[in-house]
PDB file of C-alpha atoms in Angstrom:
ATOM      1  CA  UNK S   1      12.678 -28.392 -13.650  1.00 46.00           C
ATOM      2  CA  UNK S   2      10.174 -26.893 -11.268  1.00 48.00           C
ATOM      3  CA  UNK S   3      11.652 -25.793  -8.082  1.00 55.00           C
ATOM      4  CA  UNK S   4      11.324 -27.755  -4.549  1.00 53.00           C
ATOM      5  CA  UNK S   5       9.442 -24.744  -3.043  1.00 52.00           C
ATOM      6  CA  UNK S   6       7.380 -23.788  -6.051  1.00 53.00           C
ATOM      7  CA  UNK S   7       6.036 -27.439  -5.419  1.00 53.00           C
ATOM      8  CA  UNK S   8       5.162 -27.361  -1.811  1.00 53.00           C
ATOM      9  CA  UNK S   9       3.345 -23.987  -2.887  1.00 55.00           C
ATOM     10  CA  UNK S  10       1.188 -25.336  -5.330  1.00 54.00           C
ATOM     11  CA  UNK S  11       0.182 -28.465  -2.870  1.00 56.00           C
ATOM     12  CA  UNK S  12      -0.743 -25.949  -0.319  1.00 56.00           C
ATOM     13  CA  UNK S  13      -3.049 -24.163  -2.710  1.00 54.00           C
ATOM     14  CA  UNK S  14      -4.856 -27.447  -4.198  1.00 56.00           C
ATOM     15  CA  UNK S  15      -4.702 -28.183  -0.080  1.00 52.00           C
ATOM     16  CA  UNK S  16      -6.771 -25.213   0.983  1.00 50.00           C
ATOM     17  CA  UNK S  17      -9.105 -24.985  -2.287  1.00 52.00           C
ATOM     18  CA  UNK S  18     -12.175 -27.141  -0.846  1.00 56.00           C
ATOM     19  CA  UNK S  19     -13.491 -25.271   1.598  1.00 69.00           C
ATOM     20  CA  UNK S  20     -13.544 -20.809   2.084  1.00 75.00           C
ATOM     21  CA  UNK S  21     -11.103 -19.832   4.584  1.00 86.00           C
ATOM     22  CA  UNK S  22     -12.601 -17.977   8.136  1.00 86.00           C
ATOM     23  CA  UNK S  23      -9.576 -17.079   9.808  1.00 94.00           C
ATOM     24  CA  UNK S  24      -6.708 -14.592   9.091  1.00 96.00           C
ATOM     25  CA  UNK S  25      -4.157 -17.218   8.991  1.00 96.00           C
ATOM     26  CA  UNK S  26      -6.225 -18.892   6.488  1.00 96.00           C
ATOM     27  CA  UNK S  27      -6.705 -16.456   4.396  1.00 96.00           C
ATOM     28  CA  UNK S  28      -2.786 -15.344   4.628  1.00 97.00           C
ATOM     29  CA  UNK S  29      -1.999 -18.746   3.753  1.00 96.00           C
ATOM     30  CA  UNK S  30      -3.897 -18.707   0.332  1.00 96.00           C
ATOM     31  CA  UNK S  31      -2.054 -15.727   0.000  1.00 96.00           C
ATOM     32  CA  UNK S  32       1.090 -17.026   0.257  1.00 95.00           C
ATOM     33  CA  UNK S  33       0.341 -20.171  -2.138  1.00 94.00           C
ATOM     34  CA  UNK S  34      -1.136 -17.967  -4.853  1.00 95.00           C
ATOM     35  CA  UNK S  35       1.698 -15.726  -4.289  1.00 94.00           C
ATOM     36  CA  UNK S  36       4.439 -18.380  -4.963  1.00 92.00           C
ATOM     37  CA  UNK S  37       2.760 -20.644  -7.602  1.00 92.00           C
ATOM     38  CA  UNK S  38       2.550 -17.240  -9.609  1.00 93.00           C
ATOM     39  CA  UNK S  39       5.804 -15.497  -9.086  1.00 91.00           C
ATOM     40  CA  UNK S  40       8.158 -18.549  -8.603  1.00 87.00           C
ATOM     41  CA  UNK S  41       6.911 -20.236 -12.226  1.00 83.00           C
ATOM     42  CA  UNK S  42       9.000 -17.959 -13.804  1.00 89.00           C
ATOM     43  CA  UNK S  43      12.552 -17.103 -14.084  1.00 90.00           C
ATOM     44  CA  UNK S  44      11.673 -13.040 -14.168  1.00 92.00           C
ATOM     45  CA  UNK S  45      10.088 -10.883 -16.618  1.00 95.00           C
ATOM     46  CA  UNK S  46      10.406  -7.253 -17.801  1.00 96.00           C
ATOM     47  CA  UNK S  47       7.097  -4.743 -17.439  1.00 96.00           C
ATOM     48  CA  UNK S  48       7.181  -2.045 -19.495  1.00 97.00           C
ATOM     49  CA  UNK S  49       5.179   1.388 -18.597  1.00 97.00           C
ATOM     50  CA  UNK S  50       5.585   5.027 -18.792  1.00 94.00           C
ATOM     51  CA  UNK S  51       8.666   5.423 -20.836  1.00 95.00           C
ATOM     52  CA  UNK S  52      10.660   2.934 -19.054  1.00 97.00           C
ATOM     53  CA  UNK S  53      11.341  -0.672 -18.308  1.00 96.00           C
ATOM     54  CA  UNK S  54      11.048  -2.706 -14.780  1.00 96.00           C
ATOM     55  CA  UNK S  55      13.567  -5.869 -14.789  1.00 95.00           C
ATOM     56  CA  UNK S  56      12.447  -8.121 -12.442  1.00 94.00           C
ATOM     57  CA  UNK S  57      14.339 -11.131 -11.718  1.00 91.00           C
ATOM     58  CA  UNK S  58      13.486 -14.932  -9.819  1.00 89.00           C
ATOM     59  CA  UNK S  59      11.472 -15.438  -6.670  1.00 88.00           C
ATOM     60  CA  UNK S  60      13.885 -16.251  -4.538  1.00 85.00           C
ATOM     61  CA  UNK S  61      13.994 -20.107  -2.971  1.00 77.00           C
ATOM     62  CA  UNK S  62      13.493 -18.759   0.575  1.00 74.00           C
ATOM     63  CA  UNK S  63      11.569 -16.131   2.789  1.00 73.00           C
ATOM     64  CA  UNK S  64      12.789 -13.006   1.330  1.00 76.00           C
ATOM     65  CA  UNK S  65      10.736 -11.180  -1.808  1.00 82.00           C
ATOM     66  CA  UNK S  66      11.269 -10.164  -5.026  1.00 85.00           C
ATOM     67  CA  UNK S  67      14.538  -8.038  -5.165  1.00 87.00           C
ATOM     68  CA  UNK S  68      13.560  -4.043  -6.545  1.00 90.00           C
ATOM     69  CA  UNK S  69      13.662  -4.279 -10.391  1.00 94.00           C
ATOM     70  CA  UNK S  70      16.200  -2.704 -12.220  1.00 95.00           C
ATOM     71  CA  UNK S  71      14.514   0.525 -13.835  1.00 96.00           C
ATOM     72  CA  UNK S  72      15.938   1.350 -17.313  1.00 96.00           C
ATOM     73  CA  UNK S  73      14.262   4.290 -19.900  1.00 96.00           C
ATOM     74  CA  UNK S  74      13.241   3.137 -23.343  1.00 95.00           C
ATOM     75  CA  UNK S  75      15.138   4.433 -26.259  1.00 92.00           C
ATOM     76  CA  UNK S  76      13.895   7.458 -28.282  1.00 90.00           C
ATOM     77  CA  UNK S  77      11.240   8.358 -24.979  1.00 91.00           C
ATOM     78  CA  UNK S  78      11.155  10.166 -21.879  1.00 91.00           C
ATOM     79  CA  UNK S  79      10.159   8.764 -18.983  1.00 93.00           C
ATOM     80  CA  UNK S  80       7.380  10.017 -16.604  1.00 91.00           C
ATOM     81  CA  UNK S  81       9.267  10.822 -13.636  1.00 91.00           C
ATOM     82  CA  UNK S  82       5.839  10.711 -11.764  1.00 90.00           C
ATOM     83  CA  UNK S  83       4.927   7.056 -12.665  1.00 94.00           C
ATOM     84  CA  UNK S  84       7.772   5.550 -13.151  1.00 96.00           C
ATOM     85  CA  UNK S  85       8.345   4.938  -9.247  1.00 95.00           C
ATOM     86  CA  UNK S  86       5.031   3.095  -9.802  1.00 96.00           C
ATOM     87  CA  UNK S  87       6.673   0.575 -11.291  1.00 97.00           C
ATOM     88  CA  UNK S  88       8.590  -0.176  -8.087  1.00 95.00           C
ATOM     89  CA  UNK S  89       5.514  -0.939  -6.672  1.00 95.00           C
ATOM     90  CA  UNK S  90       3.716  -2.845  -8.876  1.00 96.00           C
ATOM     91  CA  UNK S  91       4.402  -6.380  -7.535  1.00 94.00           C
ATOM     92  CA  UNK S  92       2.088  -6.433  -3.984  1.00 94.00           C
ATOM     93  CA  UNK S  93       4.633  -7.441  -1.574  1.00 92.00           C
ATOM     94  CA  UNK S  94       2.470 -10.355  -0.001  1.00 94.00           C
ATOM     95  CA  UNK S  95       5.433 -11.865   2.066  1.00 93.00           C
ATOM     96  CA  UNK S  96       6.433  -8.486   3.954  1.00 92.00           C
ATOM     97  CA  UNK S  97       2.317  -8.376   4.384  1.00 93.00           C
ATOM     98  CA  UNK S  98       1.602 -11.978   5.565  1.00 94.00           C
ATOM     99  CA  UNK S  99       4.044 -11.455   8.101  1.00 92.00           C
ATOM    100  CA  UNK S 100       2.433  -7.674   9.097  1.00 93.00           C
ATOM    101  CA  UNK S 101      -0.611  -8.975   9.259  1.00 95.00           C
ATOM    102  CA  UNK S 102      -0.774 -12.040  11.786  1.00 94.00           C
ATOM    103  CA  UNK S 103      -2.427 -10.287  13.938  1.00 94.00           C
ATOM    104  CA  UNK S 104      -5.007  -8.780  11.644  1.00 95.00           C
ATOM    105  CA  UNK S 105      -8.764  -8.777  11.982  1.00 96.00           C
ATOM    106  CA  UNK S 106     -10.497 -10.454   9.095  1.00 96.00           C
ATOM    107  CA  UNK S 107     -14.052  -9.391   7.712  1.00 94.00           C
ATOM    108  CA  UNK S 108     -15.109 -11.025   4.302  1.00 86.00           C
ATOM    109  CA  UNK S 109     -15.631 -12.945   2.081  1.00 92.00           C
ATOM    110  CA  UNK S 110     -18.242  -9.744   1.547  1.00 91.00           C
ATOM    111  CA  UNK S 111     -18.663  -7.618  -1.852  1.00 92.00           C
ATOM    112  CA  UNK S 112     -16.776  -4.306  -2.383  1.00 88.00           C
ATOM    113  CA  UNK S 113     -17.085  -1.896  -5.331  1.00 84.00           C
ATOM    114  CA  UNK S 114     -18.640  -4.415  -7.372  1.00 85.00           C
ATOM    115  CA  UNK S 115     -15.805  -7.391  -6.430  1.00 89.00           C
ATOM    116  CA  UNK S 116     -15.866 -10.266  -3.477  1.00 94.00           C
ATOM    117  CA  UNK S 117     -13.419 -10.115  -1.569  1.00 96.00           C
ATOM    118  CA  UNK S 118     -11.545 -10.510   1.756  1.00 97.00           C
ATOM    119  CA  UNK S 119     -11.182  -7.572   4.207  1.00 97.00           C
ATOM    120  CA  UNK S 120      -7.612  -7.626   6.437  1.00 97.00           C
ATOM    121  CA  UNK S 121      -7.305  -4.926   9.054  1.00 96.00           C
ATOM    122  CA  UNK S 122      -4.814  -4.656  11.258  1.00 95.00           C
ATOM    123  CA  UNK S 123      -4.554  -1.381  13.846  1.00 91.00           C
ATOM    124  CA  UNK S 124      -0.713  -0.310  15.605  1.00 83.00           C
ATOM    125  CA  UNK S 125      -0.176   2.118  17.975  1.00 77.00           C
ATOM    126  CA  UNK S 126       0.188   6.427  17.213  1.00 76.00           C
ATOM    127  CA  UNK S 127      -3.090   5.725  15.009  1.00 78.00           C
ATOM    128  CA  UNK S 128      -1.752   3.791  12.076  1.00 90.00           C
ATOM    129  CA  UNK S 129      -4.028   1.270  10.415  1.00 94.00           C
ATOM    130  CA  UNK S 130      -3.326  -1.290   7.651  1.00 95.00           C
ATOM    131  CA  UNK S 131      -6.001  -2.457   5.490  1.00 95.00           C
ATOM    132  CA  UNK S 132      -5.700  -4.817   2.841  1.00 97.00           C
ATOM    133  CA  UNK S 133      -8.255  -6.035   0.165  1.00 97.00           C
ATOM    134  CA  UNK S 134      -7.577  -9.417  -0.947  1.00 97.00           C
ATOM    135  CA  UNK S 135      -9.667 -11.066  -3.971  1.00 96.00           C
ATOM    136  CA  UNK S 136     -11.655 -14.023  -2.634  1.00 95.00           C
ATOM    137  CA  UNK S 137     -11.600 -15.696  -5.710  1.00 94.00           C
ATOM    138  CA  UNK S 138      -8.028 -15.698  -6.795  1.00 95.00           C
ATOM    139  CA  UNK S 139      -6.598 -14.416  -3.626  1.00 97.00           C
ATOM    140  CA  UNK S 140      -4.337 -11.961  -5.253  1.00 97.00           C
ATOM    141  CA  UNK S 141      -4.077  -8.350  -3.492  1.00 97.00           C
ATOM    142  CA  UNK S 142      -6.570  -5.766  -4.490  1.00 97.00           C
ATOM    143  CA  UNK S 143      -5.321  -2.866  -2.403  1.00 97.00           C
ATOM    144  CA  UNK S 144      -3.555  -1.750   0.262  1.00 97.00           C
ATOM    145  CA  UNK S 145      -4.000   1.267   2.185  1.00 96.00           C
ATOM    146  CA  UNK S 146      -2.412   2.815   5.127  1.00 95.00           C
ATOM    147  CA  UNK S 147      -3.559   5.724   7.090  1.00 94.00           C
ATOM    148  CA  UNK S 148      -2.488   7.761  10.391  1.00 91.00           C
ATOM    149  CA  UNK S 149      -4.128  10.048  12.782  1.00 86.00           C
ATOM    150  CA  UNK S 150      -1.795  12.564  13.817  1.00 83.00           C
ATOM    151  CA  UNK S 151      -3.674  14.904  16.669  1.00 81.00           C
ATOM    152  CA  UNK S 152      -2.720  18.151  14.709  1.00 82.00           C
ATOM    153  CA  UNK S 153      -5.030  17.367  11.720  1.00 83.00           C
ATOM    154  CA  UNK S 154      -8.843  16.187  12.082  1.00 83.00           C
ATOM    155  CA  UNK S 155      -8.757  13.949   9.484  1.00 86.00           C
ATOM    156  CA  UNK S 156      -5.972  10.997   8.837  1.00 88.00           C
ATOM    157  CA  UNK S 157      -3.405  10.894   6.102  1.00 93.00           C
ATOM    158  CA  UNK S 158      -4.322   7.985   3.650  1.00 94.00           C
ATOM    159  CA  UNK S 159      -1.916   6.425   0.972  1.00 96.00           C
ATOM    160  CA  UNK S 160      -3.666   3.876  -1.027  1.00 96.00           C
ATOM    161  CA  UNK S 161      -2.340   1.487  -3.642  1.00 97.00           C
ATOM    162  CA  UNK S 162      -5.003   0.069  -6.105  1.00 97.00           C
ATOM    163  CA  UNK S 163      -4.731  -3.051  -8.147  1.00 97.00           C
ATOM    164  CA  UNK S 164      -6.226  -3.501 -11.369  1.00 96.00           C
ATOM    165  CA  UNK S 165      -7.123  -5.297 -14.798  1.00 96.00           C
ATOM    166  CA  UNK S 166      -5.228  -8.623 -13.872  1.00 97.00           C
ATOM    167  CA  UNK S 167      -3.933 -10.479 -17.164  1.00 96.00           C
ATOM    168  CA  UNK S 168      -2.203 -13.461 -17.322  1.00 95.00           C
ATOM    169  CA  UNK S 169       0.910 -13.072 -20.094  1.00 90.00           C
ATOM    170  CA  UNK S 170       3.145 -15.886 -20.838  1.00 87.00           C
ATOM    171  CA  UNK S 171       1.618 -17.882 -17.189  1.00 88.00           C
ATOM    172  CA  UNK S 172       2.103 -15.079 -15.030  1.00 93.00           C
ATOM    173  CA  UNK S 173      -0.603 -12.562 -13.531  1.00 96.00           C
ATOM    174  CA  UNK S 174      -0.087  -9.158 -12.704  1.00 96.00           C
ATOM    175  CA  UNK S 175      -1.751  -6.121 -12.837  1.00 97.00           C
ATOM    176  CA  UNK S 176      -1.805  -3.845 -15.929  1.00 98.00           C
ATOM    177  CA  UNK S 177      -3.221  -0.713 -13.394  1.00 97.00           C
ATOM    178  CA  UNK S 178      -1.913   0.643 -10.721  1.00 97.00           C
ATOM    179  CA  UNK S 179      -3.329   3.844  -8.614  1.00 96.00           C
ATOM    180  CA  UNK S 180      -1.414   5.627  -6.248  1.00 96.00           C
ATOM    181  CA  UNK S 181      -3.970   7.451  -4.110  1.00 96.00           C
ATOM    182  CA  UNK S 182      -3.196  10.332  -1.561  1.00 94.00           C
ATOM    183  CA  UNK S 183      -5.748  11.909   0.708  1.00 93.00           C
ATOM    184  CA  UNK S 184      -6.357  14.541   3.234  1.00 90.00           C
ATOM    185  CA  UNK S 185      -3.075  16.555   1.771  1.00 88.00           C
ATOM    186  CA  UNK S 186      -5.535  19.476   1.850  1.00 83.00           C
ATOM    187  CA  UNK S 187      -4.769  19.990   5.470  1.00 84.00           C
ATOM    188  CA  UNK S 188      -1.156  20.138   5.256  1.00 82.00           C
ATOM    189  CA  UNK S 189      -2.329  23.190   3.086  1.00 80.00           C
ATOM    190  CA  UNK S 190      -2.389  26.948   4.593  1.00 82.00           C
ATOM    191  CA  UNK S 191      -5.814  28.112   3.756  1.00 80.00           C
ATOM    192  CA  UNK S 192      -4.142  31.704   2.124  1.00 83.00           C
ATOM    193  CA  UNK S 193      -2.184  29.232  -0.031  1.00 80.00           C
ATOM    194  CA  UNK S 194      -5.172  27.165  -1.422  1.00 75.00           C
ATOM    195  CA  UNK S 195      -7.160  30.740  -2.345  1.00 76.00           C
ATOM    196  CA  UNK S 196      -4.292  31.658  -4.356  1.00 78.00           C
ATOM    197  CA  UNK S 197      -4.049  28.553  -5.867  1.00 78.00           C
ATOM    198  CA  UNK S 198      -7.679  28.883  -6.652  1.00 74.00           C
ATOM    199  CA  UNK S 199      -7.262  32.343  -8.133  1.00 75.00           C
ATOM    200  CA  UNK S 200      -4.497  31.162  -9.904  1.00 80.00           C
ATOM    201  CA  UNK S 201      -6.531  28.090 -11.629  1.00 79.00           C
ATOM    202  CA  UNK S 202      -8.784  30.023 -12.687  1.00 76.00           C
ATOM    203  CA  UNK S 203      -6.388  32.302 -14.774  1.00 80.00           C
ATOM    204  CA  UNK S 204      -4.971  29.077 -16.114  1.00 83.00           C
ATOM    205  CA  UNK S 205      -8.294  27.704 -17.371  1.00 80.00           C
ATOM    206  CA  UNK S 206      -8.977  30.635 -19.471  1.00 80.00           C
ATOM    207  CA  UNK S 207      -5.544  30.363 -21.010  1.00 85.00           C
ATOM    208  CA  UNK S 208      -6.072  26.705 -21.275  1.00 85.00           C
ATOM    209  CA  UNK S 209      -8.965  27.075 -23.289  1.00 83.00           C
ATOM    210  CA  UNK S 210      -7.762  29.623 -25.793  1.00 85.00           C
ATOM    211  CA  UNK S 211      -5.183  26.446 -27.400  1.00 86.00           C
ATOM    212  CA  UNK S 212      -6.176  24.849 -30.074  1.00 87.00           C
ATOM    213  CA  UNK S 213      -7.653  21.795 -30.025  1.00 86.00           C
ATOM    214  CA  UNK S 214      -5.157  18.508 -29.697  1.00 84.00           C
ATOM    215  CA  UNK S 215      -3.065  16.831 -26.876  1.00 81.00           C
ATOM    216  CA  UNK S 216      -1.114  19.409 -25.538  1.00 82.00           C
ATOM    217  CA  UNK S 217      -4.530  21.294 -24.148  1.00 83.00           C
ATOM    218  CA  UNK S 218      -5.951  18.074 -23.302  1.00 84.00           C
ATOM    219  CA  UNK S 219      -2.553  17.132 -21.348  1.00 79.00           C
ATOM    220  CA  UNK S 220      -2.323  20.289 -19.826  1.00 83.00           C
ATOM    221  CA  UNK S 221      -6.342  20.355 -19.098  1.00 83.00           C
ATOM    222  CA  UNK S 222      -5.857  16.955 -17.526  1.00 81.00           C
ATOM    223  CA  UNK S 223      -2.899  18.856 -15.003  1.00 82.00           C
ATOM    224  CA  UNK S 224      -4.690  21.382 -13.677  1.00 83.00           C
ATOM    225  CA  UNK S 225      -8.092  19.083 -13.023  1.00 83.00           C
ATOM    226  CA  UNK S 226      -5.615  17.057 -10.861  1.00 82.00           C
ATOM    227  CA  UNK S 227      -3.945  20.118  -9.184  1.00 83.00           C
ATOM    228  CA  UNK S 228      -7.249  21.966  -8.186  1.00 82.00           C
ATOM    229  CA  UNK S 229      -8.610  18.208  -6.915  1.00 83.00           C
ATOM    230  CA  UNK S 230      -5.419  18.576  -4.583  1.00 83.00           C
ATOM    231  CA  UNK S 231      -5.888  21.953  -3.066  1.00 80.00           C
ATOM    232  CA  UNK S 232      -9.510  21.673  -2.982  1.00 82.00           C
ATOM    233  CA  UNK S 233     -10.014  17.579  -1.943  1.00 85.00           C
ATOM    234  CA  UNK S 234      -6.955  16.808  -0.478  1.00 86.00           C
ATOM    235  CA  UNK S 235      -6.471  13.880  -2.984  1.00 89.00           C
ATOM    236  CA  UNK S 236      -3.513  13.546  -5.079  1.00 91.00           C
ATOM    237  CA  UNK S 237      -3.902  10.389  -7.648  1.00 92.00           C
ATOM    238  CA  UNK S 238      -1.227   8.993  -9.879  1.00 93.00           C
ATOM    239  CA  UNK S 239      -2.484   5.784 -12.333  1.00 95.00           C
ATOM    240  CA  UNK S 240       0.024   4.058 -14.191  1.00 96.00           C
ATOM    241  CA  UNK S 241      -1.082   1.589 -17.355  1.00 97.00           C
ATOM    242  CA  UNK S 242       1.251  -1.217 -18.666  1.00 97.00           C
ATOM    243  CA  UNK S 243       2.200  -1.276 -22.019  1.00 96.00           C
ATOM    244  CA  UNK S 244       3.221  -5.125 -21.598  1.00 96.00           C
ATOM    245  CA  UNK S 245       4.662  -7.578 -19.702  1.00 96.00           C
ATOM    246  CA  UNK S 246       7.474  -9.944 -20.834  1.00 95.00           C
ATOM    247  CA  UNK S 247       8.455 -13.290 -18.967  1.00 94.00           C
ATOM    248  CA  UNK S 248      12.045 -14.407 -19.100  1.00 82.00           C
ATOM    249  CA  UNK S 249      12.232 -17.778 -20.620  1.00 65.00           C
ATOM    250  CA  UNK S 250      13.436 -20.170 -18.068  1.00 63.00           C
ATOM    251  CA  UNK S 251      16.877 -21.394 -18.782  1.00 62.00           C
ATOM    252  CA  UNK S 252      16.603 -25.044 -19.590  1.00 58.00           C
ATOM    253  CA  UNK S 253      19.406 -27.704 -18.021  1.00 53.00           C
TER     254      UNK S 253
END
């Protein structure tokens, strides 16, 4: 039985499918539809990723989003306790965001990094911005990235979310990458702190390189690229692959 709401979704998308949107609300719209034909086809579905599982259940019948999914480890492995609170955030909140951004400016439908999309940018006081990249084909979210200008530091403090390799398993599309992306940390940094570091990297490169060959030095190789990008970019980057996705049959009356 397909749900009253799930219905009225998928009439708004074959609605607003002739012609491009050019207004926010449009575009927020198409959000919403795309949002709700996907999620509320299915009575939940388990990801799993990084040594753990993410239980999602139903799109609620109303305003609210997806409840947090219950976070369980997988047998016999140990979970990444750096990307597993990826997992959390792996479902773009586009409710929450369609709300946030009413007031939004809208550039687009224009090409970025090799994809067309929609540009939504919306500006609050104390220097906070909201941007959001929205596909202009499918109209699911691409990224979202906040940033804020304090006055103490020259540059702003960016946390980025980045959406990638969409696949459709079982009717329902998500993405199989997701990036965490910090930047400007480097300034939260005392510069006597980062030359140690430095010093101290390069010590651990030497020792590094003296292992023998296999995935521990690789691993471990792999660390310290990602700890000298922090002291000496600013940028901290966590990317979490999913091993597979798994929609919950829906019950049958």
């Amino acid at each position: 039985m397909i749900r009253p709401f799930l219905l009225l979704a998928l009439a708004a998308l074959a609605a607003c499918a002739a012609a491009p949107p050019d207004t926010t609300s449009a575009v927020l719209e198409r959000m919403l539809a795309r949002y709700d034909a996907n999620l509320g086809g299915v009575d939940g579905f388990v990801v799993t990723a990084a040594g753990a599982t993410a239980t999602h259940g139903a799109l609620p019948d109303s305003t609210s989003d997806l409840d947090p999914p219950e976070i369980a480890p997988i047998a016999g492995q140990t979970p990444d306790g750096e990307l597993v609170p990826l997992l959390l955030q792996q479902i773009a909140n586009v409710r929450l965001l369609a709300d946030t951004l009413r007031t939004a400016e809208l550039e687009g439908p224009r090409d970025l990094r090799g994809r067309r999309v929609y540009i939504l940018t919306r500006t609050a006081t104390g220097g906070r911005t909201l941007f959001v990249v929205v596909d202009a084909e499918t109209f699911d979210v691409r990224e979202i990235e906040q940033s804020i200008k304090p006055d103490t530091l020259a540059q702003p403090l960016v946390t980025r979310l980045v959406y990638d390799d969409f696949r459709t398993a079982d009717g329902l599309t998500v993405p199989f990458r997701v990036r965490l992306i910090n930047e400007g940390l480097d300034q939260l940094m005392p510069e006597t702190d980062r030359m140690v570091r430095g010093g101290q990297a390069s010590v651990a490169r030497g020792q590094i390189e003296m292992l023998p060959p296999g995935p521990d030095r690789e691993g471990r190789r792999a660390q310290l690229d990602r700890d000298i990008k922090l002291y000496t970019q600013g940028i901290q980057e966590y990317d979490l692959r999913i091993d597979a996705v798994r929609v919950t049959p829906r019950a049958r009356n």
